Short mmCIF file of C-alpha atoms in Angstrom, two decimals:
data_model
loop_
_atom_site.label_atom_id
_atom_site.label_comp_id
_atom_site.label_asym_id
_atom_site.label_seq_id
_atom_site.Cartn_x
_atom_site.Cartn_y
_atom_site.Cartn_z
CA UNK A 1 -42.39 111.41 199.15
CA UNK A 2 -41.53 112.29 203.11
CA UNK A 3 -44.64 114.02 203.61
CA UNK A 4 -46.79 111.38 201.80
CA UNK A 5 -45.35 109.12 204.24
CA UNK A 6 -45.59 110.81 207.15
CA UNK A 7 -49.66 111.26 206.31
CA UNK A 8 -49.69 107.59 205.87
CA UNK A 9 -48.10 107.04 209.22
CA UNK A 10 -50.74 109.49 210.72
CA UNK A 11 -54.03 107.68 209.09
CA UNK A 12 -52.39 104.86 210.53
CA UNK A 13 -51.94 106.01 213.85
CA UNK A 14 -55.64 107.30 213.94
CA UNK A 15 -57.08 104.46 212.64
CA UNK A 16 -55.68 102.35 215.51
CA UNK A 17 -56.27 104.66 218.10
CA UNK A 18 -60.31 104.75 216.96
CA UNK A 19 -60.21 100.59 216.85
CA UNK A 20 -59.12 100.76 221.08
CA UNK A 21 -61.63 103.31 221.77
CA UNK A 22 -64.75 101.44 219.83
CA UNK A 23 -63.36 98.66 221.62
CA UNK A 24 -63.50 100.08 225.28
CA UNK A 25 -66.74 102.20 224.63
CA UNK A 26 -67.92 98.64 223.48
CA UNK A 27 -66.99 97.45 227.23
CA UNK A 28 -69.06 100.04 229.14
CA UNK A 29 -72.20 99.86 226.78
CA UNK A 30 -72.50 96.11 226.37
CA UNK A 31 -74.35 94.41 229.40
CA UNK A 32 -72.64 92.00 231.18
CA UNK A 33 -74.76 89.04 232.50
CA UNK A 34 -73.38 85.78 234.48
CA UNK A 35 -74.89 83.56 237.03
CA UNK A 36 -73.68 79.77 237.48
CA UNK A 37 -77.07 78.16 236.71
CA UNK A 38 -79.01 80.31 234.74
CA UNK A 39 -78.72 83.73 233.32
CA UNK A 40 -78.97 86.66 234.67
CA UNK A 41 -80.13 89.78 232.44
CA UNK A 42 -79.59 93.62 233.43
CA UNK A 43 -81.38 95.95 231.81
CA UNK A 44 -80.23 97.86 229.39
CA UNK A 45 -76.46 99.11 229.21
CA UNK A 46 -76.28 97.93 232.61
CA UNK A 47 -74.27 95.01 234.30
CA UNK A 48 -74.86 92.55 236.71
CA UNK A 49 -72.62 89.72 237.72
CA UNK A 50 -72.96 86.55 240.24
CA UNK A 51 -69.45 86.35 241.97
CA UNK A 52 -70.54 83.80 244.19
CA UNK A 53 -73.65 81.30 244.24
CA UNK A 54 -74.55 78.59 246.64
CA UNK A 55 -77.02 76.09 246.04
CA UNK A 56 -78.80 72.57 247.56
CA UNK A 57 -80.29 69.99 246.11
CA UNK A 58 -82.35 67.86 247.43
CA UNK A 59 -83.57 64.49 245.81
CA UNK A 60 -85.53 61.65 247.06
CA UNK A 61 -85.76 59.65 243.83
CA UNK A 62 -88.52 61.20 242.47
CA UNK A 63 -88.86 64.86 243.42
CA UNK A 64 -86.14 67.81 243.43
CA UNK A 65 -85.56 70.81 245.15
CA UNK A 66 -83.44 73.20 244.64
CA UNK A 67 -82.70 76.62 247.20
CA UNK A 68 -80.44 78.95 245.43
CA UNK A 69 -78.92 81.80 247.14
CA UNK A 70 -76.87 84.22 244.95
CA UNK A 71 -74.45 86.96 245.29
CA UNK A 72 -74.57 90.11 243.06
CA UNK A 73 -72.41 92.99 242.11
CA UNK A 74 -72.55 95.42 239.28
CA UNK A 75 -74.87 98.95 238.47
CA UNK A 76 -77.96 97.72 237.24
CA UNK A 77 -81.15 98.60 238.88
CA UNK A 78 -83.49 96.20 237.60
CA UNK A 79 -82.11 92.39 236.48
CA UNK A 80 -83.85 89.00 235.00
CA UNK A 81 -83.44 85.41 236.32
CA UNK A 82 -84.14 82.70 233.95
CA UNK A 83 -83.56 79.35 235.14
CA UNK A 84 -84.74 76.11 232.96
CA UNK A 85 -86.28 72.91 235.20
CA UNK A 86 -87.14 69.54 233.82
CA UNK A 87 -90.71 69.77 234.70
CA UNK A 88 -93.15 72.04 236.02
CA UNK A 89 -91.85 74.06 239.04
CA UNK A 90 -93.30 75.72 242.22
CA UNK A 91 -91.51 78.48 243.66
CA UNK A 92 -91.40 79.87 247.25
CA UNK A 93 -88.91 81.72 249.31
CA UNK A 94 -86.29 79.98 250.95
CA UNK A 95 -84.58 80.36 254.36
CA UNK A 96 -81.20 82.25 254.72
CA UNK A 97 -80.81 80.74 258.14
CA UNK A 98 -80.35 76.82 255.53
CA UNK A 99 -76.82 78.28 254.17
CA UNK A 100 -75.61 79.43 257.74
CA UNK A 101 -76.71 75.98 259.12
CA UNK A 102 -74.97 74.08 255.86
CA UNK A 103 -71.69 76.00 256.19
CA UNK A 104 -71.41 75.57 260.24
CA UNK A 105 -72.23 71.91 259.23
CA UNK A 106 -69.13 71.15 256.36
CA UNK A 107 -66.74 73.46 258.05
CA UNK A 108 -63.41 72.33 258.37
CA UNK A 109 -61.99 71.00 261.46
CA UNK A 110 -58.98 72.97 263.12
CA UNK A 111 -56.22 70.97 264.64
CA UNK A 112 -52.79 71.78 265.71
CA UNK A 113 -50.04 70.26 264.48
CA UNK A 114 -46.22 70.29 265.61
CA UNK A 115 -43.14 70.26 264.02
CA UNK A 116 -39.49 69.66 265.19
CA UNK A 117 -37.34 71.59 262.77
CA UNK A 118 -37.75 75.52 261.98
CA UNK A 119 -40.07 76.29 258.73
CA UNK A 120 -40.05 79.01 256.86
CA UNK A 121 -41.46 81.76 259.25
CA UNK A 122 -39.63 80.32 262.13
CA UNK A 123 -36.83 81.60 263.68
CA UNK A 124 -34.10 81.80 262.55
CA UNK A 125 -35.56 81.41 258.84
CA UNK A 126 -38.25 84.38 259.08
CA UNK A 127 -38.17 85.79 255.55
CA UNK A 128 -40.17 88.29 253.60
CA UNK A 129 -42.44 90.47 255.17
CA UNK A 130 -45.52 90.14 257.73
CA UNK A 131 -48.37 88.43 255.17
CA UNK A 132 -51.33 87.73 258.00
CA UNK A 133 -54.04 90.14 257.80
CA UNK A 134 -53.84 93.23 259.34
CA UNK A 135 -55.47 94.51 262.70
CA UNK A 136 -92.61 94.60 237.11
CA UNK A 137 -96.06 95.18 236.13
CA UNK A 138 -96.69 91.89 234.26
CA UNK A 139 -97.11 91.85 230.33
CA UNK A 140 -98.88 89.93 227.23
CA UNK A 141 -97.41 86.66 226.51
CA UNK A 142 -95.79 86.68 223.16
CA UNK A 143 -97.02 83.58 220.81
CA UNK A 144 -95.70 79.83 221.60
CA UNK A 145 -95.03 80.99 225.18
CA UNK A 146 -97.01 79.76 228.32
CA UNK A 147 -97.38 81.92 230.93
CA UNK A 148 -98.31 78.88 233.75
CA UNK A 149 -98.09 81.19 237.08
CA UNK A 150 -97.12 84.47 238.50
CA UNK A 151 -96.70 85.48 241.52
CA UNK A 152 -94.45 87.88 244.05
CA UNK A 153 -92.35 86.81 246.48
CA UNK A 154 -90.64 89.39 248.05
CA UNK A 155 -88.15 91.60 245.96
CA UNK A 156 -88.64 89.04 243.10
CA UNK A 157 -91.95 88.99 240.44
CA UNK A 158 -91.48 84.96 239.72
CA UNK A 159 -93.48 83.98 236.20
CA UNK A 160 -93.60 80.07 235.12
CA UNK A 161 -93.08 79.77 231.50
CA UNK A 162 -93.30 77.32 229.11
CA UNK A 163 -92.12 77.87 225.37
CA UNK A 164 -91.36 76.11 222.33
CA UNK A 165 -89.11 78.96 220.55
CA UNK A 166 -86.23 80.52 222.20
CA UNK A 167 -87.36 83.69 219.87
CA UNK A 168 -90.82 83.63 221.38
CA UNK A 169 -89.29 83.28 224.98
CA UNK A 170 -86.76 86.51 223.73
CA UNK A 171 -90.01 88.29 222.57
CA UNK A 172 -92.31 87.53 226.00
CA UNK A 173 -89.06 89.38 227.99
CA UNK A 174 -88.95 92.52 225.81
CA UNK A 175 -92.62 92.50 226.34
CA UNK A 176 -91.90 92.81 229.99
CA UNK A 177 -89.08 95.61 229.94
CA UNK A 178 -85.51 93.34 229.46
CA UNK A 179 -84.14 92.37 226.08
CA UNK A 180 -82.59 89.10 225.92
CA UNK A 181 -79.36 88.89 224.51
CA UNK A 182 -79.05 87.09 221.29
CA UNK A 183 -76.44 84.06 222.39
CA UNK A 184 -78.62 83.39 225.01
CA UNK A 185 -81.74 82.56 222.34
CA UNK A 186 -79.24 80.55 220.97
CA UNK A 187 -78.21 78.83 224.17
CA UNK A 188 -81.68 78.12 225.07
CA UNK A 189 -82.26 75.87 222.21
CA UNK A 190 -81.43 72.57 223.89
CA UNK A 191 -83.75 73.01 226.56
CA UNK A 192 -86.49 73.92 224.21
CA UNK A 193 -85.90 70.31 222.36
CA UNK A 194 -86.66 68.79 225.20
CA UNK A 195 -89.59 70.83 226.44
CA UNK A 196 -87.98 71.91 230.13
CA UNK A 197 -90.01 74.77 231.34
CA UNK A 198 -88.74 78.08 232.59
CA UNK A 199 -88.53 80.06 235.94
CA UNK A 200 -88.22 84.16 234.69
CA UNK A 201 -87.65 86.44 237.70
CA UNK A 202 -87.59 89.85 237.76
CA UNK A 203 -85.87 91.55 240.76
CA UNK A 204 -85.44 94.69 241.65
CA UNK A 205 -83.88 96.54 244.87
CA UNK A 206 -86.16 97.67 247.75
CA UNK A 207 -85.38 101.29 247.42
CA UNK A 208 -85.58 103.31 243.89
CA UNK A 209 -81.82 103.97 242.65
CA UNK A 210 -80.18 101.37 244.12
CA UNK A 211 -77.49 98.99 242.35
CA UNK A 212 -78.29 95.29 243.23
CA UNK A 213 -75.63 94.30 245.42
CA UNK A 214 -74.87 91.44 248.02
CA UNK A 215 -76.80 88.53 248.62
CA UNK A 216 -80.45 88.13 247.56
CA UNK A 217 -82.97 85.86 249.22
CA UNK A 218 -82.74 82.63 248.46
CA UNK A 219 -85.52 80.82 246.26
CA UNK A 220 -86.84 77.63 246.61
CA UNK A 221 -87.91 75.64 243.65
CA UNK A 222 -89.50 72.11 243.28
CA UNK A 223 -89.85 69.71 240.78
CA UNK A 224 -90.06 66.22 239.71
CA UNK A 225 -87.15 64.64 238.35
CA UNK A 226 -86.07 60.99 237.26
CA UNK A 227 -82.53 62.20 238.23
CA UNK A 228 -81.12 64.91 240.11
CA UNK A 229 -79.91 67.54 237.57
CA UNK A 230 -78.68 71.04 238.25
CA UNK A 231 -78.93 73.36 235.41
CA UNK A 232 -75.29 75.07 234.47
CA UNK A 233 -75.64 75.69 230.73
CA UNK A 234 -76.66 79.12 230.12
CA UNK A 235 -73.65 80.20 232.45
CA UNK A 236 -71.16 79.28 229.71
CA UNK A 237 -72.41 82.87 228.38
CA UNK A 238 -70.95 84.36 231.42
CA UNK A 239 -68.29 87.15 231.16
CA UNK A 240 -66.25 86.13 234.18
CA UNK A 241 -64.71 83.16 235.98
CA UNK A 242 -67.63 81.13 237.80
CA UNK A 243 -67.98 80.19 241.57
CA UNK A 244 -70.33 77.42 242.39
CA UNK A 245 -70.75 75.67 245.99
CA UNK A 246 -73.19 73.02 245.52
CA UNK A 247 -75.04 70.71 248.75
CA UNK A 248 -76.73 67.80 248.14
CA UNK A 249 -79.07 65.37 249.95
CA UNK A 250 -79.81 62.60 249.08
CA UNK A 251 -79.78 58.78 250.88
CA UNK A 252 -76.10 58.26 249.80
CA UNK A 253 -72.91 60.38 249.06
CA UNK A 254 -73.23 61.85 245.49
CA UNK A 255 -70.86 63.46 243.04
CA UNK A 256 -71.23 65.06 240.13
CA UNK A 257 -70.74 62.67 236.40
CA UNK A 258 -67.87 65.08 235.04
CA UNK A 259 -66.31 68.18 235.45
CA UNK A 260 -68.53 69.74 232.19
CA UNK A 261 -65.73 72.32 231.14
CA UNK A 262 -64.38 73.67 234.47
CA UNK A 263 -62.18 72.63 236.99
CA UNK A 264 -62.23 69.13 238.37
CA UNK A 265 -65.34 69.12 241.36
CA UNK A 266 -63.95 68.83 244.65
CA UNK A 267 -66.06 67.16 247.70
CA UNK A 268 -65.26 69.43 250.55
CA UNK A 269 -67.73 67.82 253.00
CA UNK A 270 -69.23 64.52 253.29
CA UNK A 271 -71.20 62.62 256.11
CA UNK A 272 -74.86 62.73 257.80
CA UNK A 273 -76.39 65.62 258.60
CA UNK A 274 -76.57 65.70 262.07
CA UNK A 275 -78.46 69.10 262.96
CA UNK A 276 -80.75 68.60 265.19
CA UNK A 277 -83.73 71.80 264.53
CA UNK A 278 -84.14 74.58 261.68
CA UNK A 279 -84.35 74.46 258.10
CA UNK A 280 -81.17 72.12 257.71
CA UNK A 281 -82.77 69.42 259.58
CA UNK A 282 -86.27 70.10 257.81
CA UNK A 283 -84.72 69.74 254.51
CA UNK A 284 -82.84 66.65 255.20
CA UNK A 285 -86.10 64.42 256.50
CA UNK A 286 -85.76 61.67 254.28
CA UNK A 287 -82.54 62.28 252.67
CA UNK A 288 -80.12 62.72 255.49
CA UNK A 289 -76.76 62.29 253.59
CA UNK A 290 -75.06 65.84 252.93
CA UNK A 291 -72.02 66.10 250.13
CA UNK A 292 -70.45 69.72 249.46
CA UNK A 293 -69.23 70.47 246.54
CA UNK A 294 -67.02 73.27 244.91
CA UNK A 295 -65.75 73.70 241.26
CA UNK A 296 -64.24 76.94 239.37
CA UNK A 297 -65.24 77.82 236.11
CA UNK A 298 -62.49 80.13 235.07
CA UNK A 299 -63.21 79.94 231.76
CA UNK A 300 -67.52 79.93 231.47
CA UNK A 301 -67.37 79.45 227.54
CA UNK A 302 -66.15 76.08 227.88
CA UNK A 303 -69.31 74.99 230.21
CA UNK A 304 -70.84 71.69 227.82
CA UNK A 305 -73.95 70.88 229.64
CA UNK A 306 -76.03 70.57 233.33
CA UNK A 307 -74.33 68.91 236.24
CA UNK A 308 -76.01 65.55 236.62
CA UNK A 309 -75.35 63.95 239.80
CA UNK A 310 -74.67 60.21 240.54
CA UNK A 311 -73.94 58.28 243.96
CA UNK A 312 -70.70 57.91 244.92
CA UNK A 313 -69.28 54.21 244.85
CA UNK A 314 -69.27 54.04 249.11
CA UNK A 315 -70.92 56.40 251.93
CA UNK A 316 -66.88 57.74 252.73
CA UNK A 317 -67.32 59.96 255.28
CA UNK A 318 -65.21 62.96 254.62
CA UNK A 319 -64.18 66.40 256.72
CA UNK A 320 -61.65 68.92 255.50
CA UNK A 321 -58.73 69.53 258.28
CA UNK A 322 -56.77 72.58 258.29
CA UNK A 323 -53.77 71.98 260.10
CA UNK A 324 -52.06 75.00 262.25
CA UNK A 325 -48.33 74.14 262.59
CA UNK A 326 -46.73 75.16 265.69
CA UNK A 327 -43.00 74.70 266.44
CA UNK A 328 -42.51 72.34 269.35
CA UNK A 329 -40.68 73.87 272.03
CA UNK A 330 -39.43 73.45 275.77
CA UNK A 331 -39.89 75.96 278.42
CA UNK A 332 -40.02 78.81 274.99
CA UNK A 333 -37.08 77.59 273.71
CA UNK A 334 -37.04 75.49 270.62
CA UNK A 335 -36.37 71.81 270.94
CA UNK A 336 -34.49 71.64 267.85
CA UNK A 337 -32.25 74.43 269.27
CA UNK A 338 -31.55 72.79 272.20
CA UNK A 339 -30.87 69.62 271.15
CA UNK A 340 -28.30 71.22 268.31
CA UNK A 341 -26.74 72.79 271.36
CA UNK A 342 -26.82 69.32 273.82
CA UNK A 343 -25.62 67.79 271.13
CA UNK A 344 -22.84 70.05 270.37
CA UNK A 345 -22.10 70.16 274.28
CA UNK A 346 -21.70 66.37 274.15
CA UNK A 347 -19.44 66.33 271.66
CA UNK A 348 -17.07 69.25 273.23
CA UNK A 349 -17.54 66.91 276.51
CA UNK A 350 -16.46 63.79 274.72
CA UNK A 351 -13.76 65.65 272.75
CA UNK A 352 -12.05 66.88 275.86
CA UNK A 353 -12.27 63.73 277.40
CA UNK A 354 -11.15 61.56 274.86
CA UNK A 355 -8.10 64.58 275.11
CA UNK A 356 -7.50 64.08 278.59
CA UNK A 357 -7.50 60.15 278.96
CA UNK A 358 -5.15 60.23 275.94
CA UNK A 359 -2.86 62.51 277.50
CA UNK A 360 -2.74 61.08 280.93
CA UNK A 361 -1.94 57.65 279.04
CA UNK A 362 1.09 59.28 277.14
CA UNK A 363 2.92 60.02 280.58
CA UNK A 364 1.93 56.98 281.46
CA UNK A 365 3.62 55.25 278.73
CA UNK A 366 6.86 57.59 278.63
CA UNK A 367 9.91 55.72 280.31
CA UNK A 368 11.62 57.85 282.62
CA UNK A 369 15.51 58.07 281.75
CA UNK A 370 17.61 57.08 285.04
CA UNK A 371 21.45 58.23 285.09
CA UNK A 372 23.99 55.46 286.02
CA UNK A 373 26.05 55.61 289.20
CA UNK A 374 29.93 55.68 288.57
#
């Protein structure tokens, strides 16, 4: 009976052990694929991921552009952009030089501010240790998709599709060399009922054997659009928390209808742009009003549809501050410290004399015994 049980306890043992490693060789061979506005697609048993993405839109009421400019990590070698757009699309190469103007435009303002009594990292109420930082050939369409334009800009081969099957559009990128995953024919579905169209880009590094890694160039894309809209629904197939920083211009402040499954937006910049040359101030002709927006997606599953943007109720100029707190101090020495110690030396002052003025008025007061004559 022992030994029977002690086999039992082994086929047990086993059999768990075999579940964790299916489970992590399931990890390494299953692609990974994220990107906050459309999907990116490695090839296969590969991973890419977008860590960080930046984006502008630009609307004028009837036409939309958007200039994407994404960050990539991971050990594939070849990857797939899809993107869905309301309406047919053109595609160009944007400007890298727009996201160093935008950030130098909504960066916070630095100010110094002062404070009286000792925080925590001032003396004598330094605790803890010293945190600051130290010193693709082209292929045959597959049936029900539209293969509107192709063309190569730069690193990326950029085809306009059109489909009306997310299985045809699944078929037309295994034609071309990348398998799309299965939720993502699923996820497409939506945009196929409505008859968007689709911007497929294949991307590759400039030299043979390289991981994609770091910023790519940023793509522009325009459209026409009843309302500005920025796709986000094929990222709620993303692996990995989501970053988005999203500009827009339009002729007022905007902000975004809800908060579609992540975090609630934050503005982090509004006002008029007021560059004066460059591709900022070529962008904003027409729609001069700039709003900056960040949200966190740390959970991507729970993404429910595009970001649709709205004006905001007033034109509220708005500029983040980050305050650097000083303690105030006279001549080096802290003003709280010496007023604790004025103050103390008053009262010793007044103590003593309060002392002396009620000693000198006890001999005062003290008759002074005179012995009778006989």
């Amino acid at each position: 009976m022992g030994w029977f049980l002690r086999k039992c306890a082994r086929v047990r043992v086993l059999t768990v052990v075999g579940a964790l490693l299916a489970v992590q060789l399931g990890s390494l061979i299953a692609p990974a694929y994220a990107c906050g506005c459309g999907a990116m697609i490695p090839g296969a048993q590969q991973r890419v991921a977008v860590g960080r993405e930046e984006s502008v839109v630009r609307w004028d009421g009837r036409q939309e552009q958007i200039v994407m400019s994404l960050t990539v990590d991971g050990d594939a070698q070849k990857a797939a952009w899809i993107m869905p757009v309301p309406h047919r699309a053109t595609v160009e190469l944007g400007d890298p030089e727009l996201f160093t103007q935008l950030r130098n435009a909504t960066a916070p303002v630095r100010r110094d501010r002062y404070h009286f009594w000792p925080q925590d990292g001032d003396w004598p109420l330094v605790t803890g240790d010293d945190t600051s930082a130290g010193a693709p050939p082209p292929g045959a369409a597959a049936p029900h998709v539209g293969v509107v334009g192709r063309q190569q800009l730069g690193p990326f081969d950029v085809a306009r599709l059109t489909a009306t099957d997310p299985a045809a559009l699944n078929g037309w990128l295994d034609t071309n060399g990348f398998v799309m995953p299965p939720r993502l024919t699923d996820a497409l579905q939506p945009y196929v009922d409505r008859r968007w169209e689709y911007v497929a880009v294949r991307l590759t590094p400039a030299t043979a054997s390289t991981a994609l890694s770091g910023t790519l160039d940023p793509l522009h894309l325009t459209f026409a659009a009843g309302q500005p809209i920025y796709p986000m629904r094929l990222s709620r197939l993303a692996r990995t928390p989501q970053s988005l920083g999203l500009y827009v211009l339009a002729d007022h402040r905007m902000e975004t209808r809800t908060a579609i499954g992540g975090d609630r937006p934050r503005t982090t910049f509004a006002g008029r742009v007021t560059t004066p040359a460059g591709p900022l101030a070529e962008l904003a002709k027409g729609t001069p009003y700039l709003t900056a927006i960040g949200q966190e997606f740390p959970n991507p599953a729970s993404i429910s549809g595009d970001h649709v943007l709205r004006p905001a109720p007033e034109d509220t100029p708005f500029q983040q501050v980050i305050y650097e707190d000083h303690l105030r101090t006279v001549a080096g020495v802290p003003a709280w410290l010496l007023t604790v110690v004025g103050t103390l030396a008053l009262a010793v002052t007044a103590a003593t004399v309060f002392a002396v003025r009620r000693s000198r008025a006890r001999n005062q007061q003290t008759p002074t015994f005179v012995r009778p004559t006989s």
